Coordinates of C-alpha atoms in Angstrom, one line a residue:
X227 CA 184.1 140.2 100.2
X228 CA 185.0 137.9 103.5
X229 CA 186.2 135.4 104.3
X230 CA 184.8 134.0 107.9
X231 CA 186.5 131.3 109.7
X232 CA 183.9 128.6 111.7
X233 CA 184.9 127.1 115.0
X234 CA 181.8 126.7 117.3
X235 CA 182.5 126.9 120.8
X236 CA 180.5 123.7 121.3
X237 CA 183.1 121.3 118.8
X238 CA 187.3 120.7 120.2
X239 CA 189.5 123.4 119.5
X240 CA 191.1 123.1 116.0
X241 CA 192.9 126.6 115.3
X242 CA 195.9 125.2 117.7
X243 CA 196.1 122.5 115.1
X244 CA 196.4 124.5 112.1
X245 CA 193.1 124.4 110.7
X246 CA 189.9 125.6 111.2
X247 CA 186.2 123.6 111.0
X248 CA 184.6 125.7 108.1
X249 CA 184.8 128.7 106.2
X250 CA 182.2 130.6 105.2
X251 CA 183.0 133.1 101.8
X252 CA 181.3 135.2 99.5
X253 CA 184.1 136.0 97.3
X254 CA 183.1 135.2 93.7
X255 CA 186.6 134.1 91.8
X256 CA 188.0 130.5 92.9
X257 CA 191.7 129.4 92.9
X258 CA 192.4 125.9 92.6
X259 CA 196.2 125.6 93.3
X260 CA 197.8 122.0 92.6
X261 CA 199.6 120.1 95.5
X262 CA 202.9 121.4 96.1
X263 CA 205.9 119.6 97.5
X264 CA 209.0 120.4 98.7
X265 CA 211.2 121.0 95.1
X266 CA 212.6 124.1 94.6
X267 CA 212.5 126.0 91.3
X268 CA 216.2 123.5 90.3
X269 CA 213.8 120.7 91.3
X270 CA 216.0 120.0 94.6
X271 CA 214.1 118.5 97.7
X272 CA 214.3 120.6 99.9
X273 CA 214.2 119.3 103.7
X274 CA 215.7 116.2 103.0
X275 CA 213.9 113.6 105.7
X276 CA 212.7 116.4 107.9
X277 CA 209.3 117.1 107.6
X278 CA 208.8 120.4 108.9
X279 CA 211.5 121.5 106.0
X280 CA 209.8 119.9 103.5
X281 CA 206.3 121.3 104.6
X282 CA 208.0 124.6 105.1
X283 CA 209.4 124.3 101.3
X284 CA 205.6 123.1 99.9
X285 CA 203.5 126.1 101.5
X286 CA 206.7 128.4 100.6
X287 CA 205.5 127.4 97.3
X288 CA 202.2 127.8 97.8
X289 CA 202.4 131.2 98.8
X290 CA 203.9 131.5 95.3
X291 CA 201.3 130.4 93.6
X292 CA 198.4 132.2 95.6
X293 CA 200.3 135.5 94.8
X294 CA 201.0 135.2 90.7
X295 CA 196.9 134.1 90.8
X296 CA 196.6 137.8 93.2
X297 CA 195.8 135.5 96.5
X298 CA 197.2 135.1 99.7
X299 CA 197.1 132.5 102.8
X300 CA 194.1 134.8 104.1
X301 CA 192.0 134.1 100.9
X302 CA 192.4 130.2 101.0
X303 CA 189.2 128.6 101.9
X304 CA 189.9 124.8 102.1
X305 CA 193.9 122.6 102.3
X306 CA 194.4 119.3 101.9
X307 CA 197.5 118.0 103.8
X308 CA 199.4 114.5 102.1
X309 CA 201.9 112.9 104.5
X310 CA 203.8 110.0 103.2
X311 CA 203.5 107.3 106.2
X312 CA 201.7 109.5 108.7
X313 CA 203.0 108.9 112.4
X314 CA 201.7 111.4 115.2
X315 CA 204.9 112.9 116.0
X316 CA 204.7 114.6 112.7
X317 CA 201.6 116.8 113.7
X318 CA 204.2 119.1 116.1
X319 CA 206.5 120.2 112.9
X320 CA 203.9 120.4 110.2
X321 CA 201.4 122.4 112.9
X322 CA 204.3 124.8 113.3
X323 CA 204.7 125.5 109.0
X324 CA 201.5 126.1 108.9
X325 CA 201.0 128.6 111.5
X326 CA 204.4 130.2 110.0
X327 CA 202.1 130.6 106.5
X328 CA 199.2 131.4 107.9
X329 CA 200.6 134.1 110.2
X330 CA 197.8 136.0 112.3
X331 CA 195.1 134.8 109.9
X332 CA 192.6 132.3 111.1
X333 CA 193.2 128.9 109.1
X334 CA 191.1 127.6 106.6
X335 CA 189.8 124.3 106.7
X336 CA 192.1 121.7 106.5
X337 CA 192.1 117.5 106.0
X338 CA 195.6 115.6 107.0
X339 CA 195.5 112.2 104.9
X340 CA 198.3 109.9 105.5
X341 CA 199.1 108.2 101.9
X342 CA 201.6 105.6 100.9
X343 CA 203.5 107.6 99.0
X344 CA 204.1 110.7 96.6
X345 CA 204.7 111.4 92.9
X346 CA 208.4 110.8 93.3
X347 CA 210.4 109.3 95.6
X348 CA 211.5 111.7 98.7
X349 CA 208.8 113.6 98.8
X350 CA 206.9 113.5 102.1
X351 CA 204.5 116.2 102.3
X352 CA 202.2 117.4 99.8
X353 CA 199.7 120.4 100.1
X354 CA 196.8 121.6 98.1
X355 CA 194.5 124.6 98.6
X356 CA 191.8 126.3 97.5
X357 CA 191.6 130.1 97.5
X358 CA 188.8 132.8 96.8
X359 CA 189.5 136.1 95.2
X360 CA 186.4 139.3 94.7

């Protein structure tokens, strides 16, 4: 069972950025865990406008998830990043939640998409990932 991050030394360096190129797994159980925003179990946004609070709040939650399913940040193979509105400046606050989740692992592979808008109003980060357990 591994899980093997992919960052050639030929392509720009992406771990600084919070994600990773590829990763390679031969674990045989897959988690799909739905997007998770920034509510908190009395369905309070958490974070208010700041988006590093609310990103903090949606992997919080993510963590969660990945451990009732008997996962963790090190077992997620793929993310998919929503930011409402997308501007550059967000990439310094989000970057930092998700090396605070990831911790000393490696991060998966990862897609930022700037959207419109959310389920509700006030949300304005959503995260999704995809985990492998043996």
């Amino acid at each position: 069972m591994t899980r093997e991050a992919i960052n050639p030394e030929s392509m720009y360096g992406s771990v600084q950025y919070g994600f990773s190129h590829a990763v390679r797994s031969d674990r045989s159980t897959l988690i799909h865990c739905a997007g998770q925003v920034a509510w908190d179990k009395e369905y309070n946004i958490v974070g208010g406008d700041d988006i590093g609070a609310q990103a903090r709040q949606a992997l919080s939650n993510l963590k969660e998830v990945l451990a009732s399913a008997g996962a963790s940040p090190a077992d997620v193979v793929r993310m998919r990043t929503y930011i409402v509105n997308h501007r550059p400046e967000y990439l310094e606050p989000v970057g930092a939640a998700l090396a605070e989740f990831y911790g000393d692992v490696v991060p998966a592979a990862n897609t930022l998409i700037g959207v419109p808008t959310l389920a509700l109003p006030g949300f304005l980060i959503e995260i999704e990932v995809t985990a492998q357990v043996g």
